[in-house]
Coordinates of N, CA, C and O in Angstrom, one line a residue:
M1 N -16.5 13.0 -1.5 CA -15.8 12.3 -1.7 C -14.6 12.9 -2.6 O -13.4 12.6 -2.4
G2 N -15.0 14.1 -3.4 CA -14.0 14.9 -3.8 C -12.9 15.5 -2.7 O -11.7 15.8 -3.1
D3 N -13.6 16.1 -1.9 CA -12.9 17.1 -0.7 C -12.0 16.1 -0.1 O -10.9 16.6 0.3
V4 N -12.4 14.8 0.4 CA -11.7 13.9 0.9 C -10.4 13.8 0.1 O -9.3 13.5 0.8
L5 N -10.4 13.4 -1.4 CA -9.5 13.2 -2.0 C -8.3 14.1 -2.2 O -7.1 14.3 -2.3
A6 N -9.1 15.7 -2.4 CA -8.2 16.9 -2.5 C -7.1 16.8 -1.4 O -6.2 17.1 -1.1
L7 N -8.0 16.5 0.0 CA -7.2 16.6 1.4 C -6.2 15.7 1.7 O -4.8 16.0 1.8
V8 N -6.1 14.3 0.8 CA -5.6 13.3 1.0 C -4.3 13.7 0.0 O -3.3 13.3 0.2
E9 N -4.6 14.1 -1.3 CA -3.4 14.6 -1.9 C -2.7 15.6 -1.6 O -1.5 15.6 -1.7
A10 N -3.2 16.8 -0.7 CA -2.7 17.7 -0.4 C -1.7 17.3 0.7 O -0.3 17.7 0.9
R11 N -1.9 16.2 1.5 CA -1.3 15.7 2.6 C 0.0 15.0 2.0 O 1.3 14.9 2.4
L12 N -0.3 14.2 0.8 CA 0.7 13.5 0.4 C 1.7 14.7 -0.3 O 3.1 14.1 -0.4
R13 N 1.5 15.5 -1.0 CA 2.2 16.5 -1.7 C 3.1 17.3 -0.5 O 4.2 17.4 -0.7
T14 N 2.6 17.6 0.7 CA 3.1 18.0 1.9 C 4.1 17.2 2.5 O 5.3 17.9 2.6
T15 N 3.9 16.2 2.4 CA 5.0 15.3 2.9 C 5.8 14.6 2.1 O 6.9 14.3 2.2
L16 N 5.4 14.6 0.9 CA 6.6 13.4 -0.2 C 7.0 14.5 -1.2 O 7.8 14.3 -1.9
G17 N 6.6 15.7 -1.3 CA 6.7 17.1 -2.4 C 6.0 16.6 -3.5 O 4.9 16.0 -3.5
E18 N 6.3 17.2 -4.6 CA 5.6 17.1 -5.9 C 5.7 15.7 -6.5 O 6.6 15.3 -6.8
P19 N 4.4 15.4 -7.0 CA 4.7 14.0 -7.7 C 5.6 14.4 -9.0 O 5.1 15.2 -9.8
D20 N 6.1 13.2 -9.6 CA 7.0 13.4 -11.0 C 6.0 12.5 -12.1 O 6.1 12.8 -13.0
A21 N 5.2 11.9 -11.8 CA 4.4 11.2 -12.4 C 3.0 10.9 -11.6 O 2.9 10.4 -10.2
R22 N 2.0 10.5 -12.9 CA 0.6 9.7 -12.1 C 0.0 9.2 -12.9 O 0.1 9.6 -14.3
A23 N -0.7 8.2 -12.6 CA -1.4 7.1 -13.6 C -2.7 7.1 -13.0 O -3.0 6.9 -11.9
A24 N -4.0 6.8 -13.8 CA -5.1 6.4 -13.5 C -5.6 4.8 -14.0 O -5.3 5.0 -15.1
V25 N -6.1 4.5 -13.1 CA -6.6 2.9 -13.6 C -8.3 3.0 -12.8 O -8.5 3.1 -11.7
T26 N -9.0 2.7 -14.0 CA -10.4 2.2 -13.5 C -10.9 1.0 -13.8 O -10.8 0.6 -15.1
F27 N -11.3 0.2 -12.7 CA -12.0 -1.2 -13.0 C -13.2 -0.9 -13.0 O -14.1 -0.5 -12.4
L28 N -13.9 -2.2 -14.0 CA -15.4 -1.9 -14.0 C -15.9 -1.9 -12.8 O -16.0 -2.9 -11.8
G29 N -17.2 -1.0 -12.6 CA -18.0 -1.2 -11.5 C -17.2 -0.5 -10.3 O -17.7 -0.6 -8.8
T30 N -16.1 0.2 -10.6 CA -15.2 1.0 -9.0 C -14.9 2.0 -9.4 O -15.3 2.7 -10.6
D31 N -14.8 2.7 -8.7 CA -14.4 4.4 -8.7 C -12.7 4.5 -9.0 O -11.9 3.3 -9.2
R32 N -12.2 5.4 -10.0 CA -10.8 5.8 -10.4 C -9.9 5.6 -9.1 O -10.4 6.3 -8.2
I33 N -9.0 5.0 -9.3 CA -7.8 4.9 -8.4 C -6.8 5.7 -9.5 O -6.2 5.1 -10.4
E34 N -6.0 6.4 -9.0 CA -4.7 7.3 -9.5 C -3.6 6.6 -8.5 O -3.6 6.4 -7.4
I35 N -2.6 6.7 -9.3 CA -1.3 6.2 -8.6 C -0.1 7.6 -8.7 O 0.0 7.8 -9.8
L36 N 0.2 8.0 -7.6 CA 1.2 9.4 -7.7 C 2.6 8.5 -7.3 O 2.9 7.9 -6.8
R37 N 3.6 9.0 -8.2 CA 4.8 8.7 -7.9 C 5.8 9.9 -7.3 O 5.7 10.9 -7.9
F38 N 6.7 9.6 -6.7 CA 7.6 10.6 -6.0 C 8.9 10.0 -5.9 O 9.1 8.9 -5.2
L39 N 9.7 10.9 -6.2 CA 11.2 10.5 -6.2 C 11.5 11.2 -4.9 O 11.4 12.4 -4.5
D40 N 12.6 10.5 -4.0 CA 13.3 11.3 -2.9 C 14.7 10.7 -2.8 O 15.0 9.3 -2.4
G41 N 15.6 11.0 -3.6 CA 17.0 10.8 -3.7 C 16.9 9.5 -4.8 O 16.5 9.2 -5.7
D42 N 17.3 8.2 -3.8 CA 17.4 7.0 -4.6 C 16.2 5.9 -4.3 O 16.1 4.9 -4.7
I43 N 15.1 6.9 -3.6 CA 13.8 5.9 -3.4 C 12.7 6.6 -4.1 O 12.7 8.0 -4.2
V44 N 12.1 5.7 -4.9 CA 10.9 6.0 -5.6 C 9.4 5.7 -4.7 O 9.8 4.6 -4.1
R45 N 8.9 6.5 -4.6 CA 7.4 5.9 -3.7 C 6.5 6.1 -4.5 O 6.2 7.3 -5.2
Y46 N 5.3 5.2 -4.7 CA 4.1 5.0 -5.4 C 2.8 5.2 -4.0 O 3.2 4.4 -3.3
A47 N 2.1 6.1 -4.2 CA 1.1 6.3 -3.3 C -0.3 6.0 -3.9 O -0.6 6.5 -5.4
T48 N -1.3 5.7 -3.6 CA -2.5 5.3 -4.2 C -3.7 6.7 -4.0 O -3.1 7.1 -2.5
L49 N -4.2 7.0 -4.6 CA -5.3 8.4 -4.1 C -6.6 7.7 -5.0 O -6.8 7.4 -6.0
G50 N -7.4 7.4 -4.0 CA -8.9 6.9 -4.4 C -9.4 6.1 -3.6 O -10.6 5.9 -3.2
M51 N -8.4 5.2 -2.9 CA -9.0 4.3 -1.9 C -10.0 5.0 -0.9 O -10.7 4.2 -0.3
S52 N -9.5 5.6 -0.4 CA -10.0 6.6 0.7 C -10.9 7.3 0.6 O -11.9 7.9 1.5
A53 N -11.5 7.5 -0.6 CA -12.8 8.4 -1.2 C -14.1 7.5 -0.5 O -15.2 8.8 -0.1
A54 N -14.4 6.6 -0.1 CA -15.6 6.1 0.5 C -14.6 4.8 1.7 O -13.5 4.3 1.7
P55 N -15.6 5.0 3.0 CA -15.0 4.2 4.3 C -14.9 2.8 3.6 O -16.1 2.0 2.9
M56 N -13.9 1.8 4.3 CA -14.0 0.2 4.1 C -15.3 -0.1 5.2 O -15.2 0.3 6.0
T57 N -15.9 -1.3 4.3 CA -16.9 -1.8 5.1 C -16.6 -3.1 5.2 O -16.0 -3.8 4.5
D58 N -16.8 -3.9 6.6 CA -16.8 -5.2 6.8 C -17.9 -5.9 5.9 O -19.0 -5.5 5.9
P59 N -17.2 -6.8 5.3 CA -18.3 -7.5 4.5 C -19.7 -8.2 5.0 O -20.4 -8.7 4.1
T60 N -19.6 -8.4 6.1 CA -20.5 -9.2 6.9 C -21.4 -7.8 7.1 O -22.6 -8.4 7.8
A61 N -21.1 -6.8 7.2 CA -22.1 -5.6 7.5 C -23.6 -5.5 6.6 O -23.4 -6.0 5.1
A62 N -24.7 -5.8 7.3 CA -26.2 -5.6 6.3 C -26.0 -4.4 5.5 O -26.5 -4.6 4.2
L63 N -25.5 -3.4 6.0 CA -25.5 -2.0 4.9 C -24.0 -1.7 5.0 O -23.4 -1.2 6.1
A64 N -23.4 -0.8 3.9 CA -22.4 -0.4 4.0 C -22.6 1.2 4.5 O -23.4 2.2 3.8
D65 N -22.2 1.6 5.5 CA -21.8 3.2 6.3 C -21.3 4.2 4.8 O -20.0 3.8 5.0
P66 N -22.1 5.3 4.3 CA -21.1 5.9 3.7 C -20.0 7.0 4.0 O -19.2 8.0 3.7
V67 N -20.2 7.2 5.4 CA -19.4 8.1 6.2 C -18.4 7.6 7.3 O -17.4 7.7 7.1
Q68 N -19.1 6.3 8.0 CA -18.2 6.1 8.9 C -17.6 4.7 8.4 O -18.0 4.0 8.0
G69 N -16.2 4.5 9.3 CA -15.4 3.5 8.8 C -14.1 3.7 8.2 O -14.0 5.2 8.1
P70 N -13.2 2.6 8.6 CA -11.9 2.9 8.7 C -11.4 3.4 6.7 O -12.6 2.9 6.0
R71 N -10.4 4.1 6.6 CA -10.3 4.8 5.2 C -8.7 4.9 5.3 O -8.0 5.2 6.4
A72 N -8.1 4.7 4.3 CA -6.8 4.3 3.8 C -6.4 4.3 2.5 O -6.8 4.3 1.5
E73 N -5.0 4.8 2.4 CA -4.3 4.7 0.9 C -3.3 4.0 1.2 O -2.7 3.7 2.2
L74 N -2.7 3.5 0.2 CA -1.3 2.6 0.5 C -0.2 3.5 -0.3 O -0.2 4.3 -1.2
V75 N 1.0 2.9 0.6 CA 2.1 3.7 -0.1 C 3.3 2.6 -0.1 O 3.4 1.7 0.6
L76 N 4.3 2.3 -1.6 CA 5.2 1.5 -1.6 C 6.4 2.1 -1.8 O 6.3 3.2 -2.6
S77 N 7.3 1.9 -1.2 CA 8.6 2.7 -1.3 C 9.9 1.6 -2.0 O 9.6 0.7 -1.2
V78 N 10.8 1.8 -2.7 CA 11.3 1.1 -3.5 C 12.7 1.9 -3.9 O 12.8 2.7 -4.1
R79 N 13.8 1.3 -4.0 CA 15.1 2.0 -4.4 C 15.0 2.1 -6.1 O 14.5 1.2 -6.7
A80 N 15.1 3.2 -6.2 CA 14.9 3.5 -7.8 C 16.0 3.1 -8.9 O 17.4 3.0 -8.2
G81 N 15.9 2.6 -10.0 CA 16.6 2.4 -11.0 C 17.4 0.9 -10.7 O 18.0 0.7 -11.7
L82 N 16.7 0.3 -10.3 CA 17.4 -1.3 -10.0 C 16.6 -2.4 -10.8 O 16.7 -3.3 -11.3
A83 N 15.2 -1.9 -11.0 CA 14.4 -2.6 -11.6 C 13.1 -2.0 -12.3 O 13.0 -0.5 -12.1
D84 N 12.1 -2.3 -13.0 CA 11.3 -1.5 -13.8 C 10.0 -1.7 -12.8 O 9.0 -2.1 -12.9
T85 N 10.0 -0.7 -11.8 CA 9.3 -0.8 -10.7 C 7.9 -0.3 -11.1 O 7.3 0.1 -10.6
D86 N 8.2 0.7 -12.3 CA 6.9 1.5 -12.4 C 5.8 0.4 -13.2 O 4.6 1.0 -13.0
K87 N 6.2 -0.5 -13.4 CA 5.0 -1.4 -13.8 C 4.4 -1.8 -12.7 O 3.3 -2.8 -12.9
V88 N 4.6 -1.4 -11.3 CA 3.4 -1.8 -10.2 C 2.6 -1.0 -10.0 O 1.7 -1.6 -9.3
L89 N 2.1 0.1 -11.1 CA 1.2 0.7 -11.2 C -0.4 0.1 -11.2 O -1.1 0.2 -10.2
R90 N -0.3 -0.9 -12.0 CA -1.7 -1.7 -11.8 C -1.7 -2.6 -11.0 O -3.1 -2.8 -10.4
P91 N -0.6 -3.5 -10.2 CA -1.1 -4.0 -9.1 C -1.3 -3.1 -8.1 O -2.0 -3.6 -7.2
L92 N -0.6 -2.1 -8.2 CA -1.1 -1.1 -6.7 C -2.7 -0.8 -7.2 O -3.5 -0.5 -5.8
A93 N -3.0 -0.7 -8.2 CA -4.4 -0.2 -8.1 C -5.3 -1.3 -8.1 O -6.4 -0.8 -7.5
V94 N -4.7 -2.3 -8.5 CA -5.9 -3.8 -7.8 C -6.2 -3.6 -6.3 O -7.1 -4.0 -5.9
L95 N -4.8 -3.5 -5.8 CA -4.4 -3.7 -4.3 C -5.9 -2.7 -3.8 O -6.6 -2.4 -2.7
A96 N -5.8 -1.3 -4.2 CA -6.3 -0.1 -3.7 C -8.0 -0.4 -3.9 O -8.7 0.2 -3.4
A97 N -8.1 -1.1 -5.1 CA -9.6 -1.1 -5.8 C -10.5 -2.6 -4.8 O -11.6 -2.7 -4.6
S98 N -9.1 -3.4 -3.9 CA -10.0 -4.4 -3.3 C -11.0 -4.3 -2.3 O -12.0 -5.3 -2.2
P99 N -11.0 -3.2 -1.7 CA -11.9 -3.0 -0.6 C -13.4 -2.8 -1.5 O -14.4 -3.1 -1.0
Q100 N -13.3 -1.8 -2.7 CA -14.7 -1.6 -3.3 C -15.1 -3.3 -3.9 O -16.0 -3.6 -3.9
V101 N -14.0 -3.8 -4.4 CA -14.3 -5.0 -5.4 C -14.6 -6.3 -4.5 O -15.7 -7.1 -4.6
E102 N -14.0 -6.4 -3.3 CA -13.8 -7.5 -2.8 C -14.5 -7.3 -1.2 O -14.5 -8.4 -0.5
G103 N -14.8 -6.1 -0.9 CA -15.4 -5.8 0.4 C -14.2 -6.4 1.5 O -14.6 -6.3 2.7
L104 N -13.0 -5.7 1.3 CA -12.1 -6.3 2.2 C -11.6 -4.9 3.0 O -11.8 -3.7 2.6
V105 N -11.4 -4.8 4.2 CA -11.3 -3.9 5.0 C -9.3 -4.1 5.2 O -9.1 -5.1 5.9
V106 N -8.7 -3.2 4.8 CA -7.2 -3.4 4.5 C -6.9 -2.8 5.8 O -7.1 -1.4 6.1
A107 N -5.9 -3.5 6.7 CA -5.3 -3.1 7.9 C -3.8 -3.7 8.1 O -3.6 -4.5 7.7
P108 N -3.2 -2.8 9.1 CA -1.7 -3.5 9.3 C -2.2 -5.0 9.8 O -2.9 -5.3 10.6
G109 N -1.0 -5.8 9.3 CA -0.8 -7.1 9.5 C -1.4 -8.0 8.4 O -1.5 -9.3 8.3
A110 N -2.4 -7.1 7.4 CA -2.9 -8.3 6.6 C -2.0 -8.3 5.5 O -0.8 -7.7 5.0
S111 N -2.1 -9.4 4.5 CA -1.5 -9.8 3.3 C -2.3 -9.5 2.1 O -3.6 -10.0 2.3
L112 N -1.8 -9.0 1.2 CA -2.3 -8.5 0.0 C -1.7 -9.3 -1.3 O -0.6 -9.3 -1.5
E113 N -2.6 -10.3 -1.9 CA -1.8 -10.8 -3.2 C -2.7 -10.4 -4.3 O -3.5 -10.1 -4.6
V114 N -1.6 -10.3 -5.3 CA -2.2 -9.9 -6.7 C -1.9 -10.8 -7.7 O -2.6 -10.8 -8.7
G115 N -1.2 -12.0 -7.2 CA -1.6 -13.1 -8.3 C -0.6 -13.1 -9.5 O -0.1 -14.2 -10.5
E116 N 0.4 -12.2 -9.4 CA 1.4 -12.0 -10.5 C 2.8 -10.8 -9.7 O 2.3 -10.6 -8.6
P117 N 3.6 -11.0 -10.6 CA 4.8 -10.6 -9.9 C 4.3 -8.6 -9.9 O 3.7 -8.0 -10.5
L118 N 4.9 -8.2 -8.8 CA 4.6 -6.6 -8.6 C 5.0 -5.9 -10.0 O 4.7 -5.4 -10.5
W119 N 6.5 -6.3 -10.5 CA 6.8 -5.9 -11.6 C 7.8 -7.2 -12.2 O 8.1 -7.8 -11.6
P120 N 7.8 -6.6 -13.5 CA 8.5 -7.4 -14.3 C 10.2 -8.1 -13.3 O 10.6 -7.4 -13.1
G121 N 10.1 -9.4 -13.4 CA 11.0 -10.0 -12.4 C 11.0 -10.2 -11.4 O 12.3 -10.7 -10.4
A122 N 10.2 -9.6 -10.4 CA 10.2 -9.2 -9.2 C 9.6 -10.9 -8.6 O 9.0 -11.6 -9.2
A123 N 10.4 -10.6 -7.3 CA 9.9 -12.2 -6.9 C 8.9 -12.1 -5.6 O 8.8 -13.1 -5.2
F124 N 8.2 -11.0 -5.9 CA 6.9 -10.5 -5.1 C 6.0 -10.6 -5.8 O 5.7 -9.7 -6.7
S125 N 4.9 -11.6 -5.2 CA 3.5 -11.4 -5.6 C 2.3 -10.7 -4.7 O 1.4 -10.8 -4.6
S126 N 3.2 -10.3 -3.4 CA 2.0 -10.1 -2.6 C 2.9 -9.1 -1.7 O 4.2 -8.9 -1.6
V127 N 2.1 -8.3 -0.8 CA 2.9 -7.4 0.3 C 2.4 -7.4 1.5 O 1.1 -8.4 1.6
L128 N 2.9 -7.0 2.5 CA 2.5 -7.1 3.8 C 2.1 -5.9 4.1 O 2.8 -4.9 3.5
V129 N 1.1 -5.4 5.0 CA 0.5 -4.2 5.0 C 0.9 -3.8 6.4 O 1.0 -4.4 7.5
A130 N 2.1 -2.7 6.4 CA 2.5 -2.2 7.9 C 1.6 -1.3 8.7 O 0.6 -0.7 7.9
E131 N 2.3 -0.9 9.7 CA 1.7 0.2 10.6 C 1.5 1.6 9.7 O 2.4 1.9 9.3
A132 N 0.5 2.1 9.9 CA 0.8 3.9 9.6 C 1.3 4.4 10.2 O 1.5 4.3 11.3
G133 N 1.4 5.8 9.9 CA 2.2 6.7 10.6 C 3.4 7.2 10.8 O 4.1 8.1 11.3
G134 N 4.1 6.1 10.0 CA 5.6 6.6 10.3 C 6.1 7.4 9.1 O 6.5 8.3 9.5
L135 N 5.7 7.3 7.7 CA 6.3 8.3 6.7 C 5.4 9.4 6.7 O 5.4 10.3 6.4
V136 N 3.8 8.9 6.3 CA 3.0 9.8 5.9 C 2.2 9.7 7.2 O 1.3 8.6 7.3
E137 N 1.7 11.0 8.0 CA 0.8 11.1 9.0 C -0.6 11.0 8.7 O -1.1 11.2 7.7
D138 N -1.4 10.1 9.6 CA -3.0 9.9 9.4 C -3.5 11.6 9.3 O -3.0 12.8 9.7
L139 N -4.5 11.6 8.3 CA -5.0 12.8 7.9 C -6.1 12.6 8.6 O -7.4 11.9 8.6
E140 N -6.4 13.5 9.5 CA -8.1 13.8 10.4 C -8.9 14.5 9.4 O -8.9 15.4 8.9
L141 N -10.1 14.0 9.6 CA -11.1 14.3 8.7 C -12.2 14.9 10.0 O -12.2 14.2 11.2
D142 N -13.2 15.6 9.3 CA -14.2 16.3 10.1 C -15.1 14.9 10.6 O -15.3 14.2 9.8
A143 N -15.5 15.0 12.0 CA -16.5 14.1 12.7 C -17.5 14.0 11.7 O -18.1 14.8 11.5
P144 N -18.3 12.7 11.6 CA -17.9 11.6 12.3 C -16.9 10.6 11.5 O -17.0 9.4 11.5
M145 N -16.6 11.2 10.3 CA -15.5 10.7 9.6 C -14.1 10.1 10.4 O -13.5 10.7 11.3
D146 N -13.9 8.8 9.9 CA -12.6 8.1 10.8 C -11.6 8.9 9.6 O -11.5 9.3 8.5
P147 N -9.9 9.1 10.4 CA -8.8 9.6 10.0 C -8.6 8.8 8.4 O -9.1 7.4 8.8
V148 N -7.7 9.4 7.7 CA -7.1 8.5 6.5 C -6.0 7.9 6.9 O -5.0 8.8 7.5
R149 N -5.5 6.6 6.8 CA -4.5 6.4 7.3 C -3.6 5.8 5.9 O -4.1 5.1 5.4
F150 N -2.2 6.1 5.9 CA -1.7 5.9 4.8 C -0.6 4.6 5.3 O 0.4 5.0 6.0
L151 N -0.7 3.7 4.6 CA -0.2 2.1 5.0 C 0.8 1.9 3.9 O 0.6 1.4 3.1
P152 N 1.9 1.6 4.7 CA 3.3 1.4 3.7 C 2.9 -0.4 3.4 O 2.3 -1.0 4.5
L153 N 3.7 -0.8 2.5 CA 3.5 -2.2 1.7 C 4.9 -2.9 1.9 O 5.7 -1.8 1.2
L154 N 4.7 -3.9 2.7 CA 6.2 -4.5 2.0 C 6.2 -5.9 1.5 O 5.4 -6.5 1.9
P155 N 6.7 -5.6 0.3 CA 6.7 -6.7 -0.6 C 7.2 -8.2 -0.2 O 8.2 -8.2 0.8
M156 N 6.8 -9.3 -0.5 CA 6.8 -10.6 0.2 C 7.1 -11.3 -0.8 O 6.2 -11.4 -1.8
T157 N 8.0 -12.4 -0.7 CA 8.0 -13.5 -1.4 C 7.0 -14.2 -1.4 O 6.6 -14.2 -0.2
A158 N 7.0 -15.5 -2.0 CA 5.8 -16.5 -1.6 C 6.1 -17.1 -0.4 O 5.5 -17.5 0.3
N159 N 7.4 -17.4 -0.4 CA 7.8 -18.1 0.9 C 7.4 -17.3 2.0 O 7.2 -17.6 3.5
E160 N 8.0 -16.1 2.3 CA 7.7 -15.1 3.1 C 6.1 -15.1 3.5 O 5.9 -15.0 4.5
A161 N 5.4 -14.9 2.5 CA 3.9 -14.7 2.8 C 3.1 -16.1 3.4 O 2.5 -16.1 4.2
A162 N 3.9 -17.2 2.7 CA 3.7 -18.7 3.5 C 3.9 -18.8 4.9 O 3.3 -19.1 5.7
W163 N 4.9 -18.1 5.1 CA 5.5 -18.1 6.3 C 4.8 -17.2 7.2 O 4.4 -17.4 8.6
K164 N 4.5 -16.0 6.6 CA 3.6 -15.5 7.6 C 2.4 -15.7 7.9 O 1.9 -15.5 8.9
R165 N 1.8 -16.6 7.1 CA 0.4 -17.2 7.6 C 0.2 -18.2 8.6 O -0.6 -18.1 9.3
V166 N 1.6 -18.5 8.7 CA 1.5 -19.9 9.9 C 2.2 -19.0 11.0 O 1.8 -19.2 12.1
K167 N 3.0 -17.9 10.9 CA 4.0 -17.5 12.2 C 3.1 -16.1 12.5 O 3.7 -15.7 13.7
G168 N 2.7 -15.4 11.3 CA 2.2 -14.2 11.6 C 3.1 -12.8 11.2 O 4.5 -13.1 11.0
A169 N 2.6 -12.0 11.3 CA 3.2 -10.7 10.7 C 4.4 -10.1 11.4 O 5.2 -9.8 10.9
Q170 N 4.1 -10.5 12.9 CA 5.3 -9.8 13.7 C 6.5 -10.5 13.5 O 7.5 -10.1 13.7
E171 N 6.3 -12.0 13.5 CA 7.4 -13.1 13.6 C 8.1 -12.3 12.2 O 9.3 -12.8 12.0
L172 N 7.2 -12.2 11.2 CA 8.0 -12.1 10.0 C 8.7 -10.6 9.8 O 9.8 -10.6 9.4
Q173 N 8.1 -9.4 10.3 CA 8.9 -8.6 10.7 C 10.1 -8.6 11.3 O 11.2 -8.0 11.4
E174 N 9.9 -9.0 12.4 CA 11.1 -9.5 13.5 C 12.4 -10.2 12.8 O 13.4 -10.1 12.8
R175 N 11.8 -11.1 11.7 CA 13.0 -11.9 11.1 C 13.5 -11.2 10.0 O 14.6 -11.2 10.0
W176 N 12.6 -10.4 9.3 CA 13.4 -9.5 8.6 C 14.4 -8.4 9.1 O 15.7 -8.3 8.7
L177 N 14.0 -7.6 10.5 CA 15.0 -6.7 11.0 C 16.3 -7.7 11.4 O 17.2 -7.1 11.4
S178 N 15.8 -8.9 12.2 CA 17.2 -9.8 12.5 C 18.2 -10.3 11.4 O 19.3 -10.0 12.0
H179 N 17.9 -10.2 10.0 CA 18.5 -10.2 9.2 C 18.8 -9.1 8.5 O 19.8 -9.2 7.6
G180 N 18.7 -7.9 9.1 CA 19.1 -6.8 8.1 C 18.4 -6.7 6.9 O 19.3 -6.2 6.0
T181 N 17.2 -7.2 6.6 CA 16.7 -7.1 5.1 C 16.6 -5.8 4.6 O 15.7 -4.9 5.5
D182 N 17.0 -5.3 3.4 CA 16.5 -4.0 2.7 C 15.1 -4.3 2.1 O 15.3 -4.9 1.2
L183 N 13.9 -4.0 2.6 CA 12.5 -4.0 2.4 C 12.3 -3.2 0.9 O 11.7 -3.5 0.4
R184 N 13.5 -2.5 0.8 CA 13.2 -1.2 -0.2 C 13.8 -1.8 -1.5 O 13.9 -1.3 -2.6
D185 N 14.9 -2.7 -1.5 CA 15.2 -3.3 -2.5 C 14.8 -4.0 -3.6 O 14.2 -5.3 -2.9
P186 N 14.3 -3.9 -4.6 CA 13.3 -4.2 -5.8 C 13.9 -5.9 -6.2 O 13.1 -6.6 -6.6
L187 N 15.1 -6.2 -6.0 CA 15.9 -7.3 -6.7 C 16.2 -8.2 -5.3 O 16.8 -9.2 -5.3
R188 N 15.8 -8.1 -4.1 CA 16.3 -8.5 -2.7 C 15.7 -10.3 -2.8 O 14.8 -10.3 -3.6
A189 N 16.6 -11.0 -2.4 CA 16.0 -12.6 -2.3 C 15.4 -12.4 -0.8 O 15.4 -11.7 0.2
G190 N 14.6 -13.7 -0.7 CA 13.8 -13.7 0.5 C 14.8 -13.8 1.8 O 15.7 -14.5 1.4
V191 N 14.1 -13.6 2.6 CA 15.1 -13.7 4.3 C 14.8 -15.5 4.6 O 14.0 -16.1 4.1
P192 N 16.1 -15.7 5.2 CA 16.0 -17.3 6.0 C 15.0 -17.4 6.5 O 14.9 -16.6 7.6
L193 N 14.3 -18.4 6.4 CA 13.1 -18.6 7.2 C 13.4 -20.3 7.9 O 12.5 -20.5 8.7
D194 N 14.6 -20.6 7.9 CA 14.5 -22.2 8.7 C 15.1 -21.7 10.4 O 15.6 -20.7 10.8

């Protein structure tokens, strides 16, 4: 487990540089989740560290495989200095712990809900999980372990989350794209959905 997390942290540092801050959160009955913060010009990136220590297991499986199964970490990118986005640490840790706590398999296209604003004053209490491989390349592990995928999180307003449930992730992403939505803007309004 420690070896996997050391490799994950090395991949994050190689891709995003040295973290300028880190915090750790532990929930009862779960392994520790760390959140690393990276500054890149006017963008701040928050990456989880700990979610990939064990593979995610389908909640309907009779036994959890300790070696094989999907592994992931979460990455959130927002514009720095516009909102108190450092308060996202606990909600991010909650999302990263969800495979351990709720038996979720987090995959692209999924919606994850935290039940409160991601940071003070945020219009977002949920995120859309985007495809991996864009910002941080997948980390291959020794067979038979699955690679660690670094999944970007795209904050959604309540209306966007409801629309996504009806129309699907692809339709929502196309709507954002067609309206030139800046998904990194922590103060953005919801995209028009009519």
